Short mmCIF file of C-alpha atoms (C1' of nucleotides) in Angstrom, two decimals:
data_model
loop_
_atom_site.label_atom_id
_atom_site.label_comp_id
_atom_site.label_asym_id
_atom_site.label_seq_id
_atom_site.Cartn_x
_atom_site.Cartn_y
_atom_site.Cartn_z
CA UNK A 221 -0.16 -0.21 0.18
CA UNK A 222 1.30 3.27 -0.57
CA UNK A 223 2.05 6.08 2.01
CA UNK A 224 -1.12 7.96 2.54
CA UNK A 225 -0.78 11.65 2.16
CA UNK A 226 0.05 13.42 5.60
CA UNK A 227 -2.03 16.46 4.56
CA UNK A 228 -5.14 14.00 5.22
CA UNK A 229 -4.68 14.38 8.55
CA UNK A 230 -2.46 17.43 9.07
CA UNK A 231 -4.42 20.02 11.22
CA UNK A 232 -6.93 17.88 12.80
CA UNK A 233 -7.27 18.59 16.65
CA UNK A 234 -6.86 14.79 17.35
CA UNK A 235 -3.42 14.78 15.91
CA UNK A 236 -2.28 18.13 17.33
CA UNK A 237 1.13 18.57 19.01
CA UNK A 238 2.37 15.08 17.51
CA UNK A 239 5.77 15.10 15.82
CA UNK A 240 5.55 14.60 11.76
CA UNK A 241 7.89 11.48 12.57
CA UNK A 242 5.08 9.86 14.50
CA UNK A 243 2.46 11.23 12.34
CA UNK A 244 3.74 9.25 9.17
CA UNK A 245 4.24 6.21 11.45
CA UNK A 246 0.38 6.26 12.11
CA UNK A 247 -0.62 6.81 8.81
CA UNK A 248 1.49 3.99 7.65
CA UNK A 249 -0.65 1.70 9.72
CA UNK A 250 -3.89 3.26 8.57
CA UNK A 251 -6.35 1.80 6.28
CA UNK A 252 -8.55 4.14 4.24
CA UNK A 253 -12.09 3.27 3.61
CA UNK A 254 -14.92 4.48 1.96
CA UNK A 255 -18.44 4.14 3.55
CA UNK A 256 -21.16 4.36 1.37
CA UNK A 257 -24.29 6.50 2.25
CA UNK A 258 -26.71 4.29 4.46
CA UNK A 259 -24.12 1.56 5.27
CA UNK A 260 -22.59 1.19 8.73
CA UNK A 261 -19.10 1.76 9.70
CA UNK A 262 -19.75 -0.64 12.78
CA UNK A 263 -22.57 -2.05 14.56
CA UNK A 264 -23.79 -2.01 18.12
CA UNK A 265 -22.76 -5.10 19.78
CA UNK A 266 -19.83 -5.91 17.62
CA UNK A 267 -16.44 -6.42 18.93
CA UNK A 268 -14.43 -3.33 18.56
CA UNK A 269 -11.96 -4.11 16.31
CA UNK A 270 -11.06 -0.85 15.05
CA UNK A 271 -11.18 2.82 15.55
CA UNK A 272 -11.92 5.49 13.08
CA UNK A 273 -11.04 9.22 12.15
CA UNK A 274 -13.88 10.67 9.74
CA UNK A 275 -12.26 12.40 6.98
CA UNK A 276 -15.21 13.11 4.94
CA UNK A 277 -18.94 12.85 5.17
CA UNK A 278 -21.40 12.76 8.20
CA UNK A 279 -21.84 9.91 10.46
CA UNK A 280 -24.93 9.21 12.98
CA UNK A 281 -24.03 7.37 15.94
CA UNK A 282 -27.27 5.42 17.20
CA UNK A 283 -28.58 3.17 19.94
CA UNK A 284 -31.27 0.69 19.47
CA UNK A 285 -33.19 -0.34 22.48
CA UNK A 286 -34.34 -4.31 22.78
CA UNK A 287 -37.73 -3.42 21.36
CA UNK A 288 -36.12 -1.69 18.31
CA UNK A 289 -36.44 1.98 18.87
CA UNK A 290 -33.67 4.23 17.82
CA UNK A 291 -31.95 7.20 19.64
CA UNK A 292 -29.29 9.02 18.00
CA UNK A 293 -26.44 9.67 20.20
CA UNK A 294 -24.56 12.01 18.11
CA UNK A 295 -23.47 12.81 14.70
CA UNK A 296 -19.80 12.97 13.68
CA UNK A 297 -18.29 15.54 11.18
CA UNK A 298 -14.85 15.35 9.47
CA UNK A 299 -11.80 15.29 11.91
CA UNK A 300 -13.85 13.57 14.57
CA UNK A 301 -12.78 10.26 16.32
CA UNK A 302 -14.98 7.33 16.11
CA UNK A 303 -15.34 3.98 17.72
CA UNK A 304 -12.73 4.45 20.56
CA UNK A 305 -14.80 2.30 23.04
CA UNK A 306 -11.86 0.39 23.41
CA UNK A 307 -9.75 3.18 24.78
CA UNK A 308 -12.16 3.33 27.94
CA UNK A 309 -11.77 -0.42 28.22
CA UNK A 310 -14.57 -1.60 26.39
CA UNK A 311 -14.23 -4.74 23.92
CA UNK A 312 -17.52 -4.04 22.20
CA UNK A 313 -19.16 -1.00 20.45
CA UNK A 314 -21.98 0.42 22.51
CA UNK A 315 -23.61 1.98 19.55
CA UNK A 316 -23.99 1.61 15.49
CA UNK A 317 -22.33 4.10 13.15
CA UNK A 318 -23.83 4.89 10.20
CA UNK A 319 -22.77 6.62 7.08
CA UNK A 320 -25.61 9.44 6.21
CA UNK A 321 -23.85 10.60 3.20
CA UNK A 322 -20.96 9.01 1.32
CA UNK A 323 -18.02 9.05 3.57
CA UNK A 324 -14.24 8.48 3.71
CA UNK A 325 -12.55 7.49 7.10
CA UNK A 326 -9.09 6.13 8.30
CA UNK A 327 -9.35 3.17 10.42
CA UNK A 328 -6.62 1.67 12.50
CA UNK A 329 -6.88 -1.58 14.59
CA UNK A 330 -8.06 -1.19 18.14
CA UNK A 331 -5.06 -2.36 19.65
CA UNK A 332 -2.90 -0.08 18.09
CA UNK A 333 -4.54 2.70 19.90
CA UNK A 334 -2.72 2.41 23.20
CA UNK A 335 0.65 2.27 21.23
CA UNK A 336 -0.05 5.44 19.70
CA UNK A 337 -0.96 6.98 23.18
CA UNK A 338 1.90 5.48 24.74
CA UNK A 339 4.38 6.94 22.15
CA UNK A 340 2.74 9.96 21.96
CA UNK A 341 1.39 11.39 25.03
CA UNK A 342 -0.40 14.43 23.22
CA UNK A 343 -2.59 11.47 21.37
CA UNK A 344 -3.98 9.88 24.37
CA UNK A 345 -4.33 13.45 25.82
CA UNK A 346 -6.38 14.51 22.75
CA UNK A 347 -8.52 11.49 22.92
CA UNK A 348 -9.59 11.82 26.51
CA UNK A 349 -10.02 15.12 25.86
CA UNK A 350 -12.83 14.15 23.29
CA UNK A 351 -14.17 11.96 25.40
CA UNK A 352 -14.66 14.40 28.25
CA UNK A 353 -16.29 16.78 25.56
CA UNK A 354 -18.67 13.76 24.74
CA UNK A 355 -19.30 12.84 28.26
CA UNK A 356 -20.33 16.58 28.78
CA UNK A 357 -22.66 16.81 25.96
CA UNK A 358 -24.56 13.65 26.82
CA UNK A 359 -24.99 14.60 30.64
CA UNK A 360 -25.92 17.91 28.97
CA UNK A 361 -28.75 15.94 26.78
CA UNK A 362 -29.69 14.14 30.02
CA UNK A 363 -30.51 17.31 31.80
CA UNK A 364 -32.40 18.59 28.77
CA UNK A 365 -34.58 15.46 28.82
CA UNK A 366 -35.24 15.61 32.27
CA UNK A 367 -36.04 19.20 32.48
CA UNK A 368 -37.20 20.55 29.14
CA UNK A 369 -40.41 20.19 27.01
CA UNK A 370 -40.12 18.87 23.42
CA UNK A 371 -40.10 22.27 21.61
CA UNK A 372 -37.05 23.68 23.38
CA UNK A 373 -35.25 20.18 22.86
CA UNK A 374 -36.14 20.08 19.02
CA UNK A 375 -34.71 23.76 18.93
CA UNK A 376 -31.67 22.72 20.71
CA UNK A 377 -31.07 19.37 18.61
CA UNK A 378 -31.42 21.96 15.32
CA UNK A 379 -28.74 24.37 17.04
CA UNK A 380 -26.35 21.71 17.77
CA UNK A 381 -26.61 20.33 13.70
CA UNK A 382 -26.61 24.04 12.66
CA UNK A 383 -22.96 24.55 14.74
CA UNK A 384 -21.33 21.17 13.50
CA UNK A 385 -22.65 21.18 9.80
CA UNK A 386 -24.26 24.57 8.98
CA UNK A 387 -23.62 26.00 5.59
CA UNK A 388 -24.50 29.51 4.92
CA UNK A 389 -26.75 29.97 1.97
CA UNK A 390 -29.04 32.92 0.67
CA UNK A 391 -31.80 31.94 3.23
CA UNK A 392 -30.04 31.16 6.29
CA UNK A 393 -28.12 28.41 7.49
CA UNK A 394 -28.71 25.01 5.90
CA UNK A 395 -27.74 21.57 7.62
CA UNK A 396 -25.57 19.93 4.56
CA UNK A 397 -27.00 16.59 4.84
CA UNK A 398 -30.34 14.75 4.37
CA UNK A 399 -32.00 15.00 7.62
CA UNK A 400 -35.51 13.92 8.16
CA UNK A 401 -38.12 14.50 10.55
CA UNK A 402 -37.88 11.17 12.06
CA UNK A 403 -33.99 11.89 12.45
CA UNK A 404 -34.56 15.03 14.48
CA UNK A 405 -36.97 13.11 16.35
CA UNK A 406 -34.48 10.74 17.16
CA UNK A 407 -31.87 13.29 18.42
CA UNK A 408 -34.53 15.02 20.58
CA UNK A 409 -36.90 11.95 22.17
CA UNK A 410 -40.21 12.70 20.41
CA UNK A 411 -41.89 11.65 17.32
CA UNK A 412 -41.65 12.56 13.76
CA UNK A 413 -45.24 13.94 13.97
CA UNK A 414 -44.24 16.62 16.64
CA UNK A 415 -41.46 17.72 14.96
CA UNK A 416 -43.37 18.20 11.97
CA UNK A 417 -45.87 20.27 13.81
CA UNK A 418 -42.99 22.36 15.25
CA UNK A 419 -41.34 22.92 11.86
CA UNK A 420 -44.51 24.11 10.58
CA UNK A 421 -44.94 26.43 12.98
CA UNK A 422 -41.59 27.84 13.04
CA UNK A 423 -41.84 28.17 9.45
CA UNK A 424 -44.93 30.00 10.04
CA UNK A 425 -42.89 32.27 12.06
CA UNK A 426 -40.01 32.64 9.89
CA UNK A 427 -37.76 31.01 11.98
CA UNK A 428 -36.84 28.27 9.78
CA UNK A 429 -37.37 27.11 5.89
CA UNK A 430 -37.75 22.94 5.47
CA UNK A 431 -38.36 20.66 2.96
CA UNK A 432 -37.86 16.92 2.29
CA UNK A 433 -34.86 15.76 4.32
CA UNK A 434 -33.68 19.32 4.38
CA UNK A 435 -33.64 22.05 6.93
CA UNK A 436 -32.63 25.62 6.89
CA UNK A 437 -32.31 27.98 10.09
CA UNK A 438 -33.40 31.08 8.89
CA UNK A 439 -32.95 32.83 12.16
CA UNK A 440 -30.78 31.30 14.59
CA UNK A 441 -30.56 33.94 17.16
CA UNK A 442 -34.82 33.64 17.60
CA UNK A 443 -34.43 30.00 17.60
CA UNK A 444 -31.72 30.11 20.41
CA UNK A 445 -33.94 32.14 22.63
CA UNK A 446 -36.76 29.53 22.28
CA UNK A 447 -34.24 26.85 22.75
CA UNK A 448 -33.35 28.71 26.20
CA UNK A 449 -36.55 29.09 27.09
CA UNK A 450 -36.41 32.97 26.90
CA UNK A 451 -39.43 33.12 24.15
CA UNK B 158 0.52 13.70 59.01
CA UNK B 159 1.04 9.97 59.99
CA UNK B 160 0.89 7.66 57.31
CA UNK B 161 -2.66 6.31 56.20
CA UNK B 162 -3.43 2.64 56.79
CA UNK B 163 -2.86 0.93 53.46
CA UNK B 164 -5.85 -1.27 54.27
CA UNK B 165 -8.14 1.49 53.62
CA UNK B 166 -7.66 1.53 49.82
CA UNK B 167 -6.56 -2.16 49.48
CA UNK B 168 -8.75 -4.08 47.37
CA UNK B 169 -10.56 -1.27 45.88
CA UNK B 170 -10.81 -1.98 42.13
CA UNK B 171 -9.72 1.47 41.45
CA UNK B 172 -6.30 0.24 42.83
CA UNK B 173 -6.11 -3.08 41.44
CA UNK B 174 -3.24 -4.09 40.10
CA UNK B 175 -1.05 -1.39 41.38
CA UNK B 176 2.55 -2.48 43.11
CA UNK B 177 2.33 -2.18 47.13
CA UNK B 178 5.25 0.55 47.18
CA UNK B 179 3.36 2.51 44.55
CA UNK B 180 0.33 2.14 46.49
CA UNK B 181 1.95 3.34 49.67
CA UNK B 182 3.39 6.73 47.73
CA UNK B 183 -0.19 7.25 46.41
CA UNK B 184 -1.21 7.10 50.03
CA UNK B 185 1.43 9.55 51.13
CA UNK B 186 -0.13 12.16 49.20
CA UNK B 187 -3.61 11.57 50.04
CA UNK B 188 -5.59 13.51 52.46
CA UNK B 189 -8.14 11.85 54.31
CA UNK B 190 -11.53 14.07 54.84
CA UNK B 191 -14.69 14.29 56.42
CA UNK B 192 -17.90 15.54 54.89
CA UNK B 193 -20.90 15.97 56.90
CA UNK B 194 -24.22 14.94 55.71
CA UNK B 195 -25.79 17.83 53.64
CA UNK B 196 -22.45 19.56 52.54
CA UNK B 197 -20.73 19.57 49.43
CA UNK B 198 -17.59 17.69 48.34
CA UNK B 199 -17.23 20.14 45.30
CA UNK B 200 -19.47 22.67 43.58
CA UNK B 201 -20.48 22.73 39.91
CA UNK B 202 -18.25 25.33 38.13
CA UNK B 203 -15.31 25.71 40.67
CA UNK B 204 -11.93 24.88 39.58
CA UNK B 205 -11.19 21.31 39.71
CA UNK B 206 -8.48 21.19 42.26
CA UNK B 207 -9.02 17.63 43.61
CA UNK B 208 -10.08 14.39 42.75
CA UNK B 209 -11.65 11.82 45.40
CA UNK B 210 -11.92 8.45 46.35
CA UNK B 211 -15.04 7.75 48.48
CA UNK B 212 -14.33 5.60 51.48
CA UNK B 213 -17.64 5.79 53.24
CA UNK B 214 -20.89 7.20 53.12
CA UNK B 215 -23.06 8.29 50.17
CA UNK B 216 -22.45 11.19 47.56
CA UNK B 217 -24.84 12.49 45.19
CA UNK B 218 -23.62 14.05 41.92
CA UNK B 219 -26.01 16.69 40.73
CA UNK B 220 -26.17 19.19 37.89
CA UNK B 221 -28.05 22.34 38.32
CA UNK B 222 -29.69 23.90 35.54
CA UNK B 223 -29.26 27.92 34.81
CA UNK B 224 -32.66 28.14 36.00
CA UNK B 225 -32.26 26.18 39.00
CA UNK B 226 -33.71 22.73 38.49
CA UNK B 227 -31.59 20.04 39.62
CA UNK B 228 -30.86 16.54 37.70
CA UNK B 229 -29.05 13.89 39.78
CA UNK B 230 -26.44 12.19 37.53
CA UNK B 231 -25.50 9.34 39.61
CA UNK B 232 -24.99 8.20 43.40
CA UNK B 233 -21.34 7.43 44.44
CA UNK B 234 -20.93 4.60 46.80
CA UNK B 235 -17.50 3.62 48.52
CA UNK B 236 -14.84 2.63 46.36
CA UNK B 237 -15.39 5.04 43.61
CA UNK B 238 -13.85 7.56 41.96
CA UNK B 239 -15.27 11.17 42.14
CA UNK B 240 -14.07 14.58 40.80
CA UNK B 241 -11.94 13.10 37.81
CA UNK B 242 -13.03 15.90 35.37
CA UNK B 243 -9.48 16.50 35.26
CA UNK B 244 -8.45 13.08 33.72
CA UNK B 245 -10.79 14.30 30.94
CA UNK B 246 -9.00 17.54 30.24
CA UNK B 247 -11.63 19.60 32.19
CA UNK B 248 -10.48 22.45 34.52
CA UNK B 249 -13.77 22.55 36.36
CA UNK B 250 -16.20 20.26 37.90
CA UNK B 251 -19.02 19.64 35.65
CA UNK B 252 -21.75 19.03 38.65
CA UNK B 253 -21.74 19.47 42.32
CA UNK B 254 -21.10 16.51 44.48
CA UNK B 255 -23.29 16.52 47.83
CA UNK B 256 -22.84 14.14 50.54
CA UNK B 257 -26.08 12.59 51.39
CA UNK B 258 -24.87 10.71 54.60
CA UNK B 259 -21.70 11.37 56.64
CA UNK B 260 -18.90 10.84 54.31
CA UNK B 261 -15.17 9.95 54.40
CA UNK B 262 -13.03 10.39 51.33
CA UNK B 263 -9.30 10.45 50.23
CA UNK B 264 -8.50 13.48 48.25
CA UNK B 265 -5.35 14.20 45.77
CA UNK B 266 -4.54 17.49 44.23
CA UNK B 267 -5.75 17.00 40.31
CA UNK B 268 -2.42 17.43 39.09
CA UNK B 269 -1.20 14.41 40.71
CA UNK B 270 -3.81 12.18 38.67
CA UNK B 271 -1.35 12.15 35.75
CA UNK B 272 1.70 11.56 37.93
CA UNK B 273 -0.17 8.33 39.30
CA UNK B 274 -1.33 7.22 35.85
CA UNK B 275 2.46 7.50 34.25
CA UNK B 276 4.18 5.80 37.04
CA UNK B 277 1.17 3.05 37.24
CA UNK B 278 -0.52 2.26 33.95
CA UNK B 279 -2.94 0.18 35.79
CA UNK B 280 -4.11 3.23 37.39
CA UNK B 281 -4.73 5.22 34.45
CA UNK B 282 -6.57 2.06 32.79
CA UNK B 283 -8.81 1.68 35.84
CA UNK B 284 -9.64 5.65 35.75
CA UNK B 285 -10.53 5.37 32.05
CA UNK B 286 -12.53 2.06 32.71
CA UNK B 287 -14.42 3.84 35.13
CA UNK B 288 -15.29 6.68 32.75
CA UNK B 289 -16.32 4.41 30.10
CA UNK B 290 -18.80 2.79 32.49
CA UNK B 291 -20.04 6.15 33.63
CA UNK B 292 -20.48 7.28 29.59
CA UNK B 293 -22.42 4.13 29.10
CA UNK B 294 -24.47 4.79 32.02
CA UNK B 295 -25.16 8.11 30.96
CA UNK B 296 -25.92 6.91 27.26
CA UNK B 297 -28.18 4.41 28.62
CA UNK B 298 -29.84 7.14 30.73
CA UNK B 299 -30.71 9.25 27.57
CA UNK B 300 -32.02 6.32 25.90
CA UNK B 301 -34.33 5.42 28.69
CA UNK B 302 -35.16 9.18 28.82
CA UNK B 303 -36.20 9.33 25.24
CA UNK B 304 -38.13 6.18 24.82
CA UNK B 305 -39.59 5.02 28.22
CA UNK B 306 -42.38 6.66 30.24
CA UNK B 307 -41.98 7.57 33.89
CA UNK B 308 -43.07 4.61 35.49
CA UNK B 309 -40.50 2.65 33.86
CA UNK B 310 -37.92 5.17 34.33
CA UNK B 311 -38.32 5.56 38.15
CA UNK B 312 -38.61 1.75 38.39
CA UNK B 313 -35.08 1.56 36.81
CA UNK B 314 -34.05 4.48 39.17
CA UNK B 315 -34.72 2.50 42.26
CA UNK B 316 -33.35 -0.75 40.72
CA UNK B 317 -30.16 1.12 40.13
CA UNK B 318 -30.04 1.98 43.71
CA UNK B 319 -31.15 -1.27 45.07
CA UNK B 320 -28.06 -2.71 43.08
CA UNK B 321 -25.80 -0.20 44.57
CA UNK B 322 -26.97 0.52 47.99
CA UNK B 323 -29.42 -2.28 48.88
CA UNK B 324 -29.46 -3.93 52.27
CA UNK B 325 -31.29 -7.22 52.64
CA UNK B 326 -33.92 -6.77 55.53
CA UNK B 327 -36.85 -8.60 56.70
CA UNK B 328 -39.13 -6.69 54.05
CA UNK B 329 -37.23 -7.16 51.25
CA UNK B 330 -34.30 -4.71 49.93
CA UNK B 331 -33.71 -1.33 51.61
CA UNK B 332 -32.01 1.43 50.14
CA UNK B 333 -29.72 2.45 52.78
CA UNK B 334 -29.59 5.91 52.85
CA UNK B 335 -32.15 8.71 53.23
CA UNK B 336 -33.85 9.27 49.95
CA UNK B 337 -36.81 11.36 49.32
CA UNK B 338 -39.76 11.47 46.59
CA UNK B 339 -38.00 14.32 45.14
CA UNK B 340 -34.57 12.83 45.08
CA UNK B 341 -35.86 9.67 43.20
CA UNK B 342 -37.78 12.52 40.94
CA UNK B 343 -34.58 14.19 40.22
CA UNK B 344 -33.03 11.00 38.87
CA UNK B 345 -35.74 10.22 37.15
CA UNK B 346 -36.75 13.06 35.18
CA UNK B 347 -40.34 13.60 36.68
CA UNK B 348 -41.84 15.44 39.77
CA UNK B 349 -42.28 14.25 43.48
CA UNK B 350 -46.04 14.05 43.06
CA UNK B 351 -45.93 11.54 40.25
CA UNK B 352 -42.96 9.65 42.23
CA UNK B 353 -45.51 9.78 45.39
CA UNK B 354 -48.46 8.35 42.89
CA UNK B 355 -46.13 5.40 41.73
CA UNK B 356 -44.78 4.36 45.24
CA UNK B 357 -48.38 4.36 46.38
CA UNK B 358 -49.51 2.27 43.73
CA UNK B 359 -46.62 0.07 43.82
CA UNK B 360 -47.21 -0.59 47.50
CA UNK B 361 -50.79 -1.28 46.90
CA UNK B 362 -49.25 -4.30 44.61
CA UNK B 363 -46.95 -5.23 47.28
CA UNK B 364 -43.71 -4.38 44.95
CA UNK B 365 -42.11 -1.94 47.59
CA UNK B 366 -42.72 -0.45 51.10
CA UNK B 367 -41.85 3.13 51.50
CA UNK B 368 -41.68 5.76 54.21
CA UNK B 369 -40.53 9.20 54.84
CA UNK B 370 -37.04 9.10 53.13
CA UNK B 371 -37.11 5.56 52.91
CA UNK B 372 -37.88 2.79 50.49
CA UNK B 373 -37.81 -1.02 50.31
CA UNK B 374 -38.17 -2.90 47.48
CA UNK B 375 -40.05 -5.88 48.34
CA UNK B 376 -39.91 -7.68 45.09
CA UNK B 377 -37.02 -6.63 42.82
CA UNK B 378 -38.12 -9.46 40.18
CA UNK B 379 -41.53 -8.09 39.75
CA UNK B 380 -40.08 -4.18 39.61
CA UNK B 381 -37.65 -5.46 36.99
CA UNK B 382 -40.31 -6.61 34.99
CA UNK B 383 -42.24 -3.50 35.12
CA UNK B 384 -38.88 -1.67 34.39
CA UNK B 385 -38.24 -3.52 31.14
CA UNK B 386 -41.68 -3.03 30.23
CA UNK B 387 -42.78 -6.90 30.42
CA UNK B 388 -45.52 -5.97 32.82
"C1'" DC C 290 -44.55 9.48 -18.61
"C1'" DT C 291 -46.34 6.38 -15.09
"C1'" DT C 292 -45.88 3.95 -11.10
"C1'" DT C 293 -44.41 3.34 -6.89
"C1'" DT C 294 -42.25 4.49 -2.61
"C1'" DC C 295 -40.91 7.33 0.93
"C1'" DG C 296 -41.22 11.45 3.60
"C1'" DT C 297 -44.21 14.84 4.97
"C1'" DT C 298 -48.58 17.12 6.60
"C1'" DT C 299 -52.45 17.62 9.45
"C1'" DG C 300 -56.74 16.29 12.26
"C1'" DC C 301 -58.65 13.94 16.12
"C1'" DG C 302 -58.77 11.75 20.32
"C1'" DG C 303 -57.11 10.55 24.48
"C1'" DA C 304 -53.46 9.42 28.07
"C1'" DT C 305 -49.69 10.54 30.24
"C1'" DG C 306 -47.79 13.39 33.51
"C1'" DG C 307 -47.12 18.33 35.19
"C1'" DT C 308 -49.29 22.01 38.17
"C1'" DC C 309 -51.73 24.01 42.06
"C1'" DA C 310 -53.74 23.51 45.96
"C1'" DA C 311 -54.24 21.72 50.40
"C1'" DA C 312 -54.16 18.45 53.91
"C1'" DG C 313 -51.85 14.93 56.53
"C1'" DA C 314 -47.95 12.47 58.89
"C1'" DG C 315 -43.59 11.36 60.75
"C1'" DC C 316 -39.36 13.37 63.24
"C1'" DG C 317 -36.51 16.70 65.60
"C1'" DC C 318 -36.03 20.27 68.59
"C1'" DT C 319 -37.11 23.09 72.92
"C1'" DA D 55 -45.68 16.94 75.39
"C1'" DG D 56 -46.08 20.34 72.31
"C1'" DC D 57 -44.22 23.03 68.45
"C1'" DG D 58 -42.69 23.48 63.69
"C1'" DC D 59 -40.64 22.05 59.87
"C1'" DT D 60 -40.02 19.14 56.01
"C1'" DC D 61 -41.72 15.43 53.46
"C1'" DT D 62 -45.38 12.99 51.70
"C1'" DT D 63 -50.19 12.36 50.01
"C1'" DT D 64 -54.18 13.11 47.41
"C1'" DG D 65 -57.29 15.31 44.46
"C1'" DA D 66 -58.89 18.36 40.92
"C1'" DC D 67 -57.45 20.28 36.44
"C1'" DC D 68 -55.32 20.62 32.31
"C1'" DA D 69 -51.79 21.32 28.67
"C1'" DT D 70 -48.51 18.78 26.25
"C1'" DC D 71 -47.53 15.33 23.31
"C1'" DC D 72 -48.35 10.79 21.54
"C1'" DG D 73 -50.65 7.25 18.70
"C1'" DC D 74 -53.40 6.44 14.77
"C1'" DA D 75 -54.90 7.00 10.39
"C1'" DA D 76 -55.47 9.20 6.15
"C1'" DA D 77 -54.45 12.00 2.67
"C1'" DC D 78 -50.70 14.74 0.24
"C1'" DG D 79 -46.48 15.65 -2.64
"C1'" DA D 80 -42.28 14.83 -4.23
"C1'" DA D 81 -38.60 12.44 -5.88
"C1'" DA D 82 -36.97 7.71 -7.46
"C1'" DA D 83 -37.91 3.90 -10.42
"C1'" DG D 84 -39.47 1.31 -14.25
#
DNA sequence: CTTTTCGTTTGCGGATGGTCAAAGAGCGCT
DNA sequence: AGCGCTCTTTGACCATCCGCAAACGAAAAG
């Protein structure tokens, strides 16, 4: 296999503070991976054989309950780590990761994670910082679900997506991957029906514009007020 | 200060696999701490100056929203780590930790965490394993809150407490620290009124017995069926 | 171009569970 | 023993939000 270009991962926060020589060694053991829209990077419950860095596309991390309901834990954007269960002493993936657009990722065998962390403390620290941020995000989500009603939760979900995957357009900020009402519902702990009603109501107020698997936030500021319960 | 007795922490999972000599060094830099019932080990937003191991008592980890609502993230039992935000690259505590009984804990300055982890890889691994378990717990909580209705959530909360802090008695399994309806509500994302109604209903069915700040689970198995939605 | 499929909208009914209010009971304190 | 505080119970009311069902529309498939 030919060496991957260093520019692929140069500048990613995950690899910040790592010596160029180390970086090349890390790249040499990587496998580049194309994941077509709709297919899984890994499945919940599967043995955690690899960890990943997403280079392009969007991945949804989703937990499925025993009775088949799905809850979206987070969306992964390029530059982020994925499947790092192993760094926390787990042997299987606690959720599934599904590409929601065509994706490109780098993959390494899980056991290499420890090697990289040993050789380059910065890499370990970066990973754990990511974990810390995600732990915080999930805890925030618990607090939201425990205290806020649906409208605010959905507003928060949209704003999170806008922050991660927002693209300026003439109308406002477009979420730049296909996103259905059902998808939003699974992030917010509600039903697609309620999401649909909310979007219609918001559209009437001029807060958003939306279509089939497409949402544009026209007035982020007002949506934020709504999310924070100050409207 | 006289050396703390090694037996204090010997056998705790957190310190599993660490050389006795290391253990003594770790103990030498520890401060023993009494935390009376009702007072805080640390407060949300405060600089994360220390991390802790709880030796005796029960601690509630609680997040407070800007508008003053409280959500209990977890209860800590003896042997568990507390305040390890720093290991994940945080500089402040993301939640408050309040003693719900008189407690005894060991404390170390946060910056020592890294030293310990460097010197004793087992210690680092143990910590991260704990983090992994907690991340998983919180994610499970999100899934529950997103998909289950209140009765099942409250049942789950009680069962978690029974597993952690249950004591066999004549009537069943008693949760061995003072626990109000409000406390249960803050774990489950509901109100004390709803919890009260549920407990009364369950008491009529013979599932639990409860009194002022006291809950005994009489039939854990049937409560589990309820929690899993198979009743 | 036609057909099918999939996402979306919308109405209606109803249950879950929150809010408000007030009374009751257990426990510590003096 | 009596007082007062806090926790708990219970009732009544009602808003939120879910479930069901049906229709609609737009994109994809043939």
